[in-house]
Amino acid sequence: MTKLNSKIPLGPVATKWSNYKDHIALVNPSNKRKLDIIVVGTGLAGASAAASLGALGFKVKAFCYQDSPRRAHSIAAQGGINASKNYQNDGDSVYRLFYDTIKGGDYRAREGNVYRLAEVSGSIIDQSVALGVPFAREYGGLLDNRSFGGAQVSRTFYARGQTGQQLLLGAYSAMSRQVALGNVDSYTRHEMLDVVIVDGRARGIIARNLITGEIERHSAHAVVLATGGYGNVFFLSTNAMGSNATAVWKAYKKGAFFGNPCFTQIHPTCIPVHGDFQSKLTLMSESLRNDGRIWVPKNKEDVEKLRHNKLKPKDIVEENRDYYLERRYPAFGNLVPRDVASRAAKERCDAGFGVGETGLAVYLDFAASIKRLGRNVIEERYGNLFQMYQKIVDENPYENPMMIYPAVHYTMGGLWVDYDLMSSVPGLFVAGEANFSDHGANRLGASALMQGLADGYFVLPYTMQNYLADQINVPRFKTDLPEFAEAEKQVKSRIDKLFAIKGSKPVDYFHRQLGKIMWEYVGMARNKAGLQKAITMIREVKTEFWKDVKITGENSEVNPELEKAGRVADFIELGELMAMDALNREESCGGHFREEYQTPEGEALRNDEDFMYVAAWEYSCDGKDPILNKEPLEYVAIEVKQRNYK
Amino acid sequence: MDFTLKIWRQKNAKAKGKFVTYKVNGISDSSSFLEMLDVFNDQLVTKGEDPVVFDHDCREGICGTCSLYINGRPHGPDDAVTTCQLHMRKFKDGDTIVIEPWRSAAFPVIRDLMVDRQAFDKIIQAGGFISVNTGGIPDANAILIPKENADSSMDAASCIGCGACVAACKNASAMLFVAAKVSHFALLPQGKAEATRRVQAMVAKMDELGFGNCTNTGACEAECPKEISIDNIARMNREFLGAKIGAQKKVAKAGGF
């Protein structure tokens, strides 16, 4: 217990951050030039951190595995970014955004961090507009807003269905400017394979050049991991193909605690799975729930007829449709939070009312909105999403309702960090989706972009300065230290070990196996027996992987199979930790639903007495169970209640 | 569905490449083009052969990583999609499909179908930004922007930087990519302050990196998966001429403004 110090500043929640900023240690400009920072990952959190730290005068090295920093998967975020601007005069405030986020996260996030997030949210919009992000506007020239799940105000800023793209291109352009100014060095097509710790502090990384295969050493005074989430543990997810957990997993093995690994977000509106060779799932933005109504047939005869193409969805009359979200949650309707919407879809499909070939889909219907607003309005709002749907599914969503089903989308869990966003390894900071901090057990829509940019633009530039202030006399590190040599040796020997297996099955075979286990037993609904079974099965996959995986080619060349093998080996181990965490948490909260713990109406039933804590897992060694550390959560500014969206 | 694939294989940047013909069978028509290649690669790996290397990541048409010149067209036969969103139902059973990398001096081949597009990053670093640091920014609503301007700016900003425009152009010109970025900023009041220097710096860098000239054939617009309009090139030319005729300012070094 004593190992975790969240370092939340004292005082009322509303003044913590300003007090903190008033009293931290700073680094003067001439000293900043002498301090090096490594940033791994160039999504919203990484690119904004690299740009901001570079602008302050630190020497930054930014790494990404993609061929350009602009391609990080933040780019795919569609719907929008929240900020408590209250431009709509509809009752929004910093407190309300803070409150909605804590409640949406089912009271499993820290008050201090979340308040700070809400507090800086407005500055993110200012900053992005100044960088040229073309947010949607009204005819008067002011910024437009839309509403999103889990809120009763309209606080979401958006750039068509490409908000993540535009925000990332803004951060990327700011970072590019710092590259030109010589403050940031950009290392593309590089993958971090270990973190180097010298005298108890993070002082560098080992990275593989993905073109030449060379294993490189890079040193710095501090390291930031902004490497995104680990949804690809499930094989099928809305993440990019390359999104991986290797950086955070290596950090975990070097002593960084892993917070709440079982908190996974299953997004309710994705295009359903179509076949065995599917490589990924495509999200349809939550913003569609503003104008789309979700339903399934009321009668099973209609379900049968639909499945055999004897009936079209539009032939089913109003009274034979079950708008189950509107029925169950009249106050929030189709805009309930994601975890609630996903479970409700699963409940209907499990009960036999699902549509589509597999019965694992529900309708998202725009007919009423098209009638009310006109097709052109719907087209302007969601045109690119409708086009994407049509290209993938080969059906016209203006004429027939979309079919959707939940899919793995985001991971609230991640490396444990304190208020400074520093992990349990001094000098190792973690930002964006890679950390566990702000979303509790469920993230609200349009809050991931907010958190990534808050961390990078407005939090790390302060907290890292505070950390680095006593490092100004530490000279630049040389990479010939024994710690670097040892880390490099380990990385190389693991690569050799992978090649030496010379088994019979491609990497993807094992990844699919893992994904099936995770989706079945550690997915939308979990229970004790299933989780125990999953742990056994995952261990079997691990054993088989290390006996029978086949990797072609060699290290000294472009080798995607080798890249995948390293990542999948880490996913397997992380999958086991997720199952262990889910097994330990004997309650239902947010995206973590344990079937044993539910209300008579089937809602998540928390156990605040025993589980109002952050589970921070500490690595012991291979073959031994990790150690569970608990950080109790305290709520002072918010009264803890049963979540209610009725 | 069954296909014959003629794929460009090239071991590395220095090696000589060649087309190799393969067969792939049993592909679902609802598979994406890249899923077809996944299945094919799994077959190669199982046989102990090197899989075909190609760039890809988000697989939802937005990251700009995937490329491929398919049957003579960047991103293949379907309009307004990237290769990752091209589906096999757009082909006929038994078709022969020719797959090549982007061909341009400024995009050298790294391996097989993977090319080096760092030139695009360098063009952005030369001036594709607004020079503001973090913080100290006025309220986002302090400057009104007419909706039409914001919308046109967004049209240009939709560019995903995939390089199809360069691959489609017989001169391997990067004009559409550069023009989209110049337009995106030129249409916003925030981008106006340094518009003159921006357009000069970006065009100078584009020329330096070995991209060809624009001869207005319009292939770039026709093949752009995001349907970026060639009007942006006209706008950039106006900006560029205005900059040249105007202050005659020396183009500042990259990033130096």
Tab-separated table of N, CA and C in Angstrom, chain A residues 52 55 65-71 73 75-76 78 85 87 125-127 129-132 134 137-143 159-160 162 165-166 169 172-173 176-181 189 211 238 240-242 274 277-280 380 387-388 391-392 394 457-458 506 550 552-553 557-558 561, chain B residues 11 30 35 38-39 42 45-46 48-51 53 55-60 62-65 78-81 85 87 89 110-111 114-115 117 121 124-125 128-135 137-141 143-145 147 151 154-155 157-161 177 184-185 188 190 254-255:
chain	number	residue	atom	x	y	z
A	52	SER	N	5.058	20.821	-27.544
A	52	SER	CA	5.055	21.766	-26.429
A	52	SER	C	6.381	21.763	-25.685
A	55	ALA	N	8.906	23.460	-27.857
A	55	ALA	CA	8.726	24.919	-27.859
A	55	ALA	C	9.280	25.548	-26.588
A	65	TYR	N	6.340	4.150	-34.789
A	65	TYR	CA	6.591	2.984	-35.642
A	65	TYR	C	6.085	3.231	-37.060
A	66	GLN	N	5.196	4.228	-37.217
A	66	GLN	CA	4.638	4.507	-38.542
A	66	GLN	C	5.671	5.209	-39.426
A	67	ASP	N	5.332	5.380	-40.713
A	67	ASP	CA	6.284	6.042	-41.601
A	67	ASP	C	6.249	7.554	-41.456
A	68	SER	N	5.249	8.060	-40.757
A	68	SER	CA	5.180	9.487	-40.471
A	68	SER	C	4.439	9.679	-39.158
A	69	PRO	N	4.821	10.712	-38.377
A	69	PRO	CA	4.109	10.942	-37.111
A	69	PRO	C	2.613	11.186	-37.338
A	70	ARG	N	2.249	11.665	-38.519
A	70	ARG	CA	0.856	12.020	-38.771
A	70	ARG	C	-0.061	10.811	-38.839
A	71	ARG	N	0.491	9.606	-38.874
A	71	ARG	CA	-0.351	8.437	-39.099
A	71	ARG	C	-0.789	7.721	-37.817
A	73	HIS	N	-2.774	6.434	-34.608
A	73	HIS	CA	-4.182	6.055	-34.731
A	73	HIS	C	-5.163	7.070	-34.140
A	75	ILE	N	-5.632	9.555	-35.411
A	75	ILE	CA	-6.165	10.113	-36.654
A	75	ILE	C	-7.539	9.554	-36.989
A	76	ALA	N	-7.851	8.376	-36.472
A	76	ALA	CA	-9.102	7.733	-36.862
A	76	ALA	C	-10.286	8.137	-35.992
A	78	GLN	N	-13.401	9.868	-34.779
A	78	GLN	CA	-14.348	10.494	-35.696
A	78	GLN	C	-15.125	11.651	-35.081
A	85	LYS	N	-16.765	24.695	-22.578
A	85	LYS	CA	-16.807	26.107	-22.967
A	85	LYS	C	-18.148	26.753	-22.626
A	87	TYR	N	-20.434	27.335	-24.668
A	87	TYR	CA	-20.807	28.253	-25.750
A	87	TYR	C	-22.300	28.187	-26.052
A	125	ILE	N	-9.279	23.699	-27.095
A	125	ILE	CA	-10.022	24.206	-28.256
A	125	ILE	C	-9.348	25.489	-28.756
A	126	ASP	N	-8.998	26.379	-27.831
A	126	ASP	CA	-8.305	27.621	-28.215
A	126	ASP	C	-7.028	27.288	-28.991
A	127	GLN	N	-6.245	26.381	-28.414
A	127	GLN	CA	-4.957	26.014	-29.008
A	127	GLN	C	-5.149	25.424	-30.399
A	129	VAL	N	-7.692	25.744	-32.494
A	129	VAL	CA	-8.152	26.740	-33.468
A	129	VAL	C	-6.961	27.595	-33.920
A	130	ALA	N	-6.096	27.961	-32.990
A	130	ALA	CA	-4.927	28.778	-33.345
A	130	ALA	C	-3.989	28.033	-34.285
A	131	LEU	N	-3.968	26.710	-34.181
A	131	LEU	CA	-3.112	25.896	-35.056
A	131	LEU	C	-3.770	25.619	-36.402
A	132	GLY	N	-4.999	26.121	-36.582
A	132	GLY	CA	-5.641	25.973	-37.879
A	132	GLY	C	-6.573	24.780	-37.995
A	134	PRO	N	-9.835	23.201	-38.592
A	134	PRO	CA	-11.080	23.758	-39.134
A	134	PRO	C	-12.324	23.118	-38.526
A	137	ARG	N	-18.479	25.163	-37.955
A	137	ARG	CA	-18.952	26.466	-37.499
A	137	ARG	C	-20.401	26.697	-37.882
A	138	GLU	N	-21.010	27.638	-37.169
A	138	GLU	CA	-22.369	28.045	-37.509
A	138	GLU	C	-22.298	29.184	-38.526
A	139	TYR	N	-23.454	29.567	-39.070
A	139	TYR	CA	-23.438	30.602	-40.102
A	139	TYR	C	-22.904	31.930	-39.575
A	140	GLY	N	-23.089	32.191	-38.291
A	140	GLY	CA	-22.564	33.432	-37.722
A	140	GLY	C	-21.059	33.434	-37.560
A	141	GLY	N	-20.408	32.303	-37.812
A	141	GLY	CA	-18.953	32.256	-37.709
A	141	GLY	C	-18.446	31.706	-36.396
A	142	LEU	N	-19.374	31.409	-35.459
A	142	LEU	CA	-18.955	30.827	-34.179
A	142	LEU	C	-18.850	29.305	-34.291
A	143	LEU	N	-18.167	28.718	-33.327
A	143	LEU	CA	-17.975	27.269	-33.327
A	143	LEU	C	-19.281	26.540	-33.032
A	159	ALA	N	-14.957	18.287	-36.305
A	159	ALA	CA	-14.612	18.637	-37.677
A	159	ALA	C	-15.154	17.509	-38.545
A	160	ARG	N	-16.379	17.671	-39.010
A	160	ARG	CA	-17.131	16.600	-39.687
A	160	ARG	C	-16.972	15.294	-38.902
A	162	GLN	N	-14.205	13.704	-38.891
A	162	GLN	CA	-12.754	13.521	-38.926
A	162	GLN	C	-12.054	14.364	-37.865
A	165	GLN	N	-8.506	13.281	-36.937
A	165	GLN	CA	-7.564	13.612	-38.006
A	165	GLN	C	-7.139	15.079	-37.908
A	166	GLN	N	-8.106	15.952	-37.779
A	166	GLN	CA	-7.771	17.375	-37.791
A	166	GLN	C	-6.991	17.786	-36.550
A	169	LEU	N	-3.480	16.388	-37.030
A	169	LEU	CA	-2.703	17.158	-38.002
A	169	LEU	C	-2.289	18.509	-37.394
A	172	TYR	N	0.587	17.560	-35.142
A	172	TYR	CA	1.690	17.149	-36.027
A	172	TYR	C	2.341	18.376	-36.676
A	173	SER	N	1.522	19.341	-37.084
A	173	SER	CA	2.110	20.533	-37.707
A	173	SER	C	2.924	21.316	-36.677
A	176	SER	N	6.038	19.431	-36.322
A	176	SER	CA	6.875	19.594	-37.521
A	176	SER	C	7.636	20.918	-37.466
A	177	ARG	N	6.969	21.936	-36.965
A	177	ARG	CA	7.640	23.239	-36.832
A	177	ARG	C	8.831	23.128	-35.875
A	178	GLN	N	8.648	22.378	-34.796
A	178	GLN	CA	9.756	22.205	-33.849
A	178	GLN	C	10.874	21.340	-34.451
A	179	VAL	N	10.512	20.439	-35.343
A	179	VAL	CA	11.539	19.661	-36.044
A	179	VAL	C	12.391	20.619	-36.884
A	180	ALA	N	11.702	21.504	-37.611
A	180	ALA	CA	12.419	22.455	-38.463
A	180	ALA	C	13.291	23.392	-37.631
A	181	LEU	N	12.826	23.727	-36.451
A	181	LEU	CA	13.596	24.625	-35.583
A	181	LEU	C	14.736	23.901	-34.875
A	189	ARG	N	9.416	5.001	-38.257
A	189	ARG	CA	9.699	3.573	-38.471
A	189	ARG	C	10.712	3.052	-37.451
A	211	ILE	N	13.479	-0.452	-40.677
A	211	ILE	CA	13.966	-0.624	-42.047
A	211	ILE	C	15.218	-1.501	-42.074
A	238	THR	N	-11.176	-1.866	-33.049
A	238	THR	CA	-11.177	-0.708	-33.939
A	238	THR	C	-9.793	-0.061	-34.012
A	240	ALA	N	-5.750	0.423	-34.950
A	240	ALA	CA	-4.985	0.199	-36.170
A	240	ALA	C	-4.261	-1.136	-36.069
A	241	MET	N	-3.860	-1.674	-37.230
A	241	MET	CA	-3.189	-2.968	-37.231
A	241	MET	C	-1.909	-2.936	-36.405
A	242	GLY	N	-1.225	-1.819	-36.428
A	242	GLY	CA	0.057	-1.742	-35.728
A	242	GLY	C	-0.046	-1.344	-34.265
A	274	HIS	N	-17.798	-9.843	-40.397
A	274	HIS	CA	-18.372	-10.488	-41.581
A	274	HIS	C	-17.809	-11.871	-41.890
A	277	PHE	N	-11.758	-14.138	-42.033
A	277	PHE	CA	-10.495	-13.500	-42.391
A	277	PHE	C	-10.491	-12.007	-42.120
A	278	GLN	N	-11.509	-11.569	-41.395
A	278	GLN	CA	-11.565	-10.147	-41.100
A	278	GLN	C	-10.352	-9.739	-40.272
A	279	SER	N	-9.791	-8.569	-40.608
A	279	SER	CA	-8.565	-8.152	-39.945
A	279	SER	C	-8.811	-7.110	-38.884
A	280	LYS	N	-9.881	-6.345	-39.033
A	280	LYS	CA	-10.156	-5.335	-38.020
A	280	LYS	C	-11.609	-4.913	-38.104
A	380	GLU	N	-24.697	16.272	-44.632
A	380	GLU	CA	-23.674	17.229	-44.195
A	380	GLU	C	-23.058	16.791	-42.867
A	387	GLN	N	-20.718	7.136	-46.293
A	387	GLN	CA	-19.979	6.639	-47.451
A	387	GLN	C	-19.113	5.445	-47.050
A	388	MET	N	-18.459	5.579	-45.884
A	388	MET	CA	-17.595	4.497	-45.405
A	388	MET	C	-18.409	3.222	-45.192
A	391	LYS	N	-19.248	1.619	-48.501
A	391	LYS	CA	-18.109	0.968	-49.146
A	391	LYS	C	-17.827	-0.397	-48.509
A	392	ILE	N	-17.977	-0.475	-47.194
A	392	ILE	CA	-17.630	-1.714	-46.505
A	392	ILE	C	-18.748	-2.752	-46.616
A	394	ASP	N	-21.676	-2.451	-48.552
A	394	ASP	CA	-22.354	-2.519	-49.837
A	394	ASP	C	-23.862	-2.347	-49.692
A	457	TYR	N	-0.365	18.943	-24.264
A	457	TYR	CA	-0.225	20.405	-24.357
A	457	TYR	C	-0.085	21.065	-22.980
A	458	PHE	N	-0.894	20.605	-22.023
A	458	PHE	CA	-1.045	21.423	-20.814
A	458	PHE	C	-0.633	20.783	-19.494
A	506	PRO	N	1.866	-19.220	-38.637
A	506	PRO	CA	2.134	-17.778	-38.676
A	506	PRO	C	1.683	-17.083	-37.385
A	550	LYS	N	6.111	-19.406	-36.457
A	550	LYS	CA	7.030	-19.423	-37.583
A	550	LYS	C	7.258	-17.998	-38.068
A	552	THR	N	9.433	-15.822	-40.837
A	552	THR	CA	10.304	-15.924	-42.004
A	552	THR	C	11.331	-14.795	-41.999
A	553	GLY	N	12.275	-14.862	-42.909
A	553	GLY	CA	13.238	-13.779	-43.087
A	553	GLY	C	14.230	-13.667	-41.948
A	557	GLU	N	16.387	-6.706	-41.882
A	557	GLU	CA	15.620	-6.263	-43.047
A	557	GLU	C	14.232	-5.846	-42.581
A	558	VAL	N	13.465	-5.268	-43.486
A	558	VAL	CA	12.063	-4.983	-43.163
A	558	VAL	C	11.379	-6.325	-42.924
A	561	GLU	N	6.612	-9.725	-40.043
A	561	GLU	CA	6.281	-10.918	-39.239
A	561	GLU	C	7.015	-10.875	-37.903
B	11	LYS	N	13.714	-6.951	-52.887
B	11	LYS	CA	14.251	-7.312	-51.579
B	11	LYS	C	14.559	-6.081	-50.714
B	30	SER	N	-16.531	-10.262	-49.616
B	30	SER	CA	-16.647	-9.155	-48.662
B	30	SER	C	-15.307	-8.845	-47.979
B	35	GLU	N	-7.111	-7.573	-46.757
B	35	GLU	CA	-7.406	-8.878	-46.130
B	35	GLU	C	-7.089	-10.014	-47.093
B	38	ASP	N	-3.537	-10.413	-46.734
B	38	ASP	CA	-3.239	-11.105	-45.461
B	38	ASP	C	-3.326	-12.623	-45.650
B	39	VAL	N	-4.421	-13.049	-46.273
B	39	VAL	CA	-4.632	-14.483	-46.489
B	39	VAL	C	-3.497	-15.039	-47.343
B	42	ASP	N	-0.264	-15.254	-45.328
B	42	ASP	CA	-0.275	-16.401	-44.413
B	42	ASP	C	0.119	-17.676	-45.156
B	45	VAL	N	3.914	-17.533	-45.715
B	45	VAL	CA	4.660	-17.805	-44.484
B	45	VAL	C	4.622	-19.295	-44.164
B	46	THR	N	3.440	-19.880	-44.307
B	46	THR	CA	3.317	-21.300	-44.007
B	46	THR	C	4.238	-22.129	-44.904
B	48	GLY	N	7.017	-21.037	-45.893
B	48	GLY	CA	8.390	-20.654	-45.578
B	48	GLY	C	8.950	-19.570	-46.493
B	49	GLU	N	8.080	-18.944	-47.266
B	49	GLU	CA	8.546	-17.856	-48.148
B	49	GLU	C	8.320	-16.508	-47.470
B	50	ASP	N	9.100	-15.496	-47.906
B	50	ASP	CA	8.920	-14.156	-47.355
B	50	ASP	C	7.579	-13.578	-47.795
B	51	PRO	N	6.785	-13.081	-46.840
B	51	PRO	CA	5.522	-12.453	-47.224
B	51	PRO	C	5.765	-11.154	-47.991
B	53	VAL	N	5.689	-7.399	-48.538
B	53	VAL	CA	5.672	-6.264	-47.608
B	53	VAL	C	4.866	-5.121	-48.226
B	55	ASP	N	2.626	-1.314	-46.924
B	55	ASP	CA	2.296	-0.398	-45.828
B	55	ASP	C	0.795	-0.386	-45.575
B	56	HIS	N	0.410	-0.399	-44.308
B	56	HIS	CA	-1.008	-0.331	-43.951
B	56	HIS	C	-1.070	-0.086	-42.461
B	57	ASP	N	-2.155	0.510	-41.980
B	57	ASP	CA	-2.285	0.626	-40.531
B	57	ASP	C	-3.736	0.715	-40.073
B	58	CYS	N	-4.407	1.842	-40.299
B	58	CYS	CA	-5.730	1.998	-39.667
B	58	CYS	C	-6.786	1.105	-40.303
B	59	ARG	N	-6.651	0.834	-41.577
B	59	ARG	CA	-7.626	0.049	-42.340
B	59	ARG	C	-9.034	0.622	-42.264
B	60	GLU	N	-9.123	1.921	-42.102
B	60	GLU	CA	-10.430	2.549	-42.269
B	60	GLU	C	-10.327	3.819	-43.090
B	62	ILE	N	-8.204	6.437	-43.266
B	62	ILE	CA	-7.957	7.790	-42.782
B	62	ILE	C	-6.477	8.064	-42.462
B	63	CYS	N	-5.692	7.017	-42.164
B	63	CYS	CA	-4.312	7.285	-41.730
B	63	CYS	C	-3.394	7.606	-42.910
B	64	GLY	N	-3.769	7.155	-44.109
B	64	GLY	CA	-2.956	7.456	-45.297
B	64	GLY	C	-1.754	6.549	-45.457
B	65	THR	N	-1.668	5.486	-44.672
B	65	THR	CA	-0.498	4.614	-44.750
B	65	THR	C	-0.529	3.701	-45.972
B	78	ASP	N	-11.853	1.245	-57.580
B	78	ASP	CA	-13.015	1.917	-56.998
B	78	ASP	C	-12.690	3.403	-56.802
B	79	ASP	N	-13.710	4.257	-56.903
B	79	ASP	CA	-13.482	5.686	-56.716
B	79	ASP	C	-13.580	6.063	-55.243
B	80	ALA	N	-12.810	7.086	-54.869
B	80	ALA	CA	-12.923	7.705	-53.552
B	80	ALA	C	-12.725	6.729	-52.391
B	81	VAL	N	-11.859	5.749	-52.586
B	81	VAL	CA	-11.478	4.912	-51.439
B	81	VAL	C	-9.975	4.669	-51.468
B	85	GLN	N	-9.922	0.149	-48.076
B	85	GLN	CA	-11.381	0.091	-48.129
B	85	GLN	C	-11.891	-0.402	-49.476
B	87	HIS	N	-12.857	-3.321	-51.781
B	87	HIS	CA	-13.309	-4.682	-51.473
B	87	HIS	C	-13.249	-5.580	-52.704
B	89	ARG	N	-15.255	-7.510	-53.957
B	89	ARG	CA	-16.446	-7.582	-54.806
B	89	ARG	C	-16.335	-6.648	-56.015
B	110	ILE	N	11.278	0.848	-50.572
B	110	ILE	CA	12.038	0.296	-49.445
B	110	ILE	C	12.103	-1.211	-49.573
B	111	ARG	N	10.952	-1.806	-49.781
B	111	ARG	CA	10.873	-3.254	-50.011
B	111	ARG	C	9.527	-3.599	-50.633
B	114	MET	N	6.398	-1.323	-50.404
B	114	MET	CA	6.547	-0.269	-49.392
B	114	MET	C	7.497	0.811	-49.913
B	115	VAL	N	7.065	2.074	-49.820
B	115	VAL	CA	7.928	3.164	-50.286
B	115	VAL	C	8.199	4.154	-49.150
B	117	ARG	N	8.038	7.795	-47.887
B	117	ARG	CA	7.330	9.047	-48.171
B	117	ARG	C	7.760	10.180	-47.246
B	121	ASP	N	6.760	14.680	-45.163
B	121	ASP	CA	7.041	15.282	-43.857
B	121	ASP	C	7.941	16.509	-44.012
B	124	ILE	N	6.046	19.538	-45.109
B	124	ILE	CA	5.290	20.131	-43.993
B	124	ILE	C	6.245	20.886	-43.058
B	125	GLN	N	7.398	20.280	-42.797
B	125	GLN	CA	8.365	20.949	-41.912
B	125	GLN	C	8.853	22.271	-42.506
B	128	GLY	N	4.374	23.955	-43.466
B	128	GLY	CA	2.986	23.517	-43.354
B	128	GLY	C	2.456	23.590	-41.940
B	129	PHE	N	2.537	24.782	-41.350
B	129	PHE	CA	2.092	24.954	-39.955
B	129	PHE	C	1.802	26.423	-39.706
B	130	ILE	N	1.179	26.671	-38.568
B	130	ILE	CA	0.998	28.047	-38.113
B	130	ILE	C	1.926	28.222	-36.919
B	131	SER	N	2.705	29.289	-36.926
B	131	SER	CA	3.764	29.422	-35.915
B	131	SER	C	3.231	29.936	-34.584
B	132	VAL	N	2.592	29.060	-33.851
B	132	VAL	CA	2.207	29.424	-32.483
B	132	VAL	C	2.742	28.361	-31.529
B	133	ASN	N	3.197	28.813	-30.369
B	133	ASN	CA	3.593	27.884	-29.314
B	133	ASN	C	2.371	27.509	-28.495
B	134	THR	N	2.566	26.597	-27.548
B	134	THR	CA	1.450	26.174	-26.709
B	134	THR	C	1.157	27.236	-25.655
B	135	GLY	N	-0.136	27.558	-25.501
B	135	GLY	CA	-0.546	28.470	-24.435
B	135	GLY	C	-0.609	29.918	-24.886
B	137	ILE	N	-3.198	31.673	-25.796
B	137	ILE	CA	-3.995	31.778	-27.016
B	137	ILE	C	-5.326	32.465	-26.683
B	138	PRO	N	-5.814	33.363	-27.536
B	138	PRO	CA	-7.125	33.963	-27.274
B	138	PRO	C	-8.250	32.934	-27.397
B	139	ASP	N	-9.417	33.271	-26.869
B	139	ASP	CA	-10.544	32.358	-26.893
B	139	ASP	C	-10.884	31.920	-28.329
B	140	ALA	N	-11.254	30.659	-28.441
B	140	ALA	CA	-11.481	30.061	-29.759
B	140	ALA	C	-12.558	30.792	-30.554
B	141	ASN	N	-13.483	31.447	-29.860
B	141	ASN	CA	-14.545	32.171	-30.560
B	141	ASN	C	-14.226	33.647	-30.753
B	143	ILE	N	-12.247	35.039	-32.869
B	143	ILE	CA	-12.225	35.408	-34.289
B	143	ILE	C	-13.331	34.645	-35.002
B	144	LEU	N	-14.246	35.369	-35.625
B	144	LEU	CA	-15.320	34.704	-36.366
B	144	LEU	C	-14.776	34.207	-37.700
B	145	ILE	N	-15.192	33.023	-38.077
B	145	ILE	CA	-14.800	32.484	-39.383
B	145	ILE	C	-16.072	32.114	-40.128
B	147	LYS	N	-18.797	30.312	-42.140
B	147	LYS	CA	-18.962	28.867	-42.271
B	147	LYS	C	-18.409	28.360	-43.608
B	151	ASP	N	-15.677	25.494	-44.017
B	151	ASP	CA	-15.995	24.274	-44.776
B	151	ASP	C	-14.983	24.040	-45.908
B	154	MET	N	-11.795	22.897	-44.494
B	154	MET	CA	-11.907	21.489	-44.090
B	154	MET	C	-11.808	20.565	-45.311
B	155	ASP	N	-12.409	20.982	-46.434
B	155	ASP	CA	-12.298	20.167	-47.652
B	155	ASP	C	-10.823	19.928	-47.988
B	157	ALA	N	-8.245	20.325	-45.939
B	157	ALA	CA	-7.531	19.690	-44.829
B	157	ALA	C	-7.804	18.191	-44.746
B	158	SER	N	-8.771	17.703	-45.539
B	158	SER	CA	-9.094	16.271	-45.493
B	158	SER	C	-8.013	15.396	-46.106
B	159	CYS	N	-7.039	15.998	-46.762
B	159	CYS	CA	-5.931	15.237	-47.369
B	159	CYS	C	-5.307	14.304	-46.332
B	160	ILE	N	-5.087	13.047	-46.725
B	160	ILE	CA	-4.516	12.076	-45.796
B	160	ILE	C	-3.028	11.840	-46.055
B	161	GLY	N	-2.466	12.542	-47.026
B	161	GLY	CA	-1.008	12.434	-47.252
B	161	GLY	C	-0.556	11.057	-47.701
B	177	PHE	N	-0.920	17.733	-53.105
B	177	PHE	CA	-0.634	17.609	-51.673
B	177	PHE	C	-0.262	18.970	-51.082
B	184	HIS	N	-5.733	24.939	-47.041
B	184	HIS	CA	-6.285	24.732	-45.705
B	184	HIS	C	-5.973	25.942	-44.821
B	185	PHE	N	-4.718	26.392	-44.839
B	185	PHE	CA	-4.339	27.515	-43.976
B	185	PHE	C	-4.744	28.864	-44.574
B	188	LEU	N	-8.122	30.340	-43.688
B	188	LEU	CA	-8.426	30.657	-42.289
B	188	LEU	C	-7.692	31.932	-41.881
B	190	GLN	N	-6.365	32.549	-39.130
B	190	GLN	CA	-5.174	32.192	-38.343
B	190	GLN	C	-3.966	31.928	-39.243
B	254	ALA	N	13.707	26.981	-43.539
B	254	ALA	CA	12.648	26.123	-43.015
B	254	ALA	C	12.466	26.334	-41.520
B	255	GLY	N	11.233	26.572	-41.137
B	255	GLY	CA	10.918	26.661	-39.717
B	255	GLY	C	11.388	27.929	-39.054
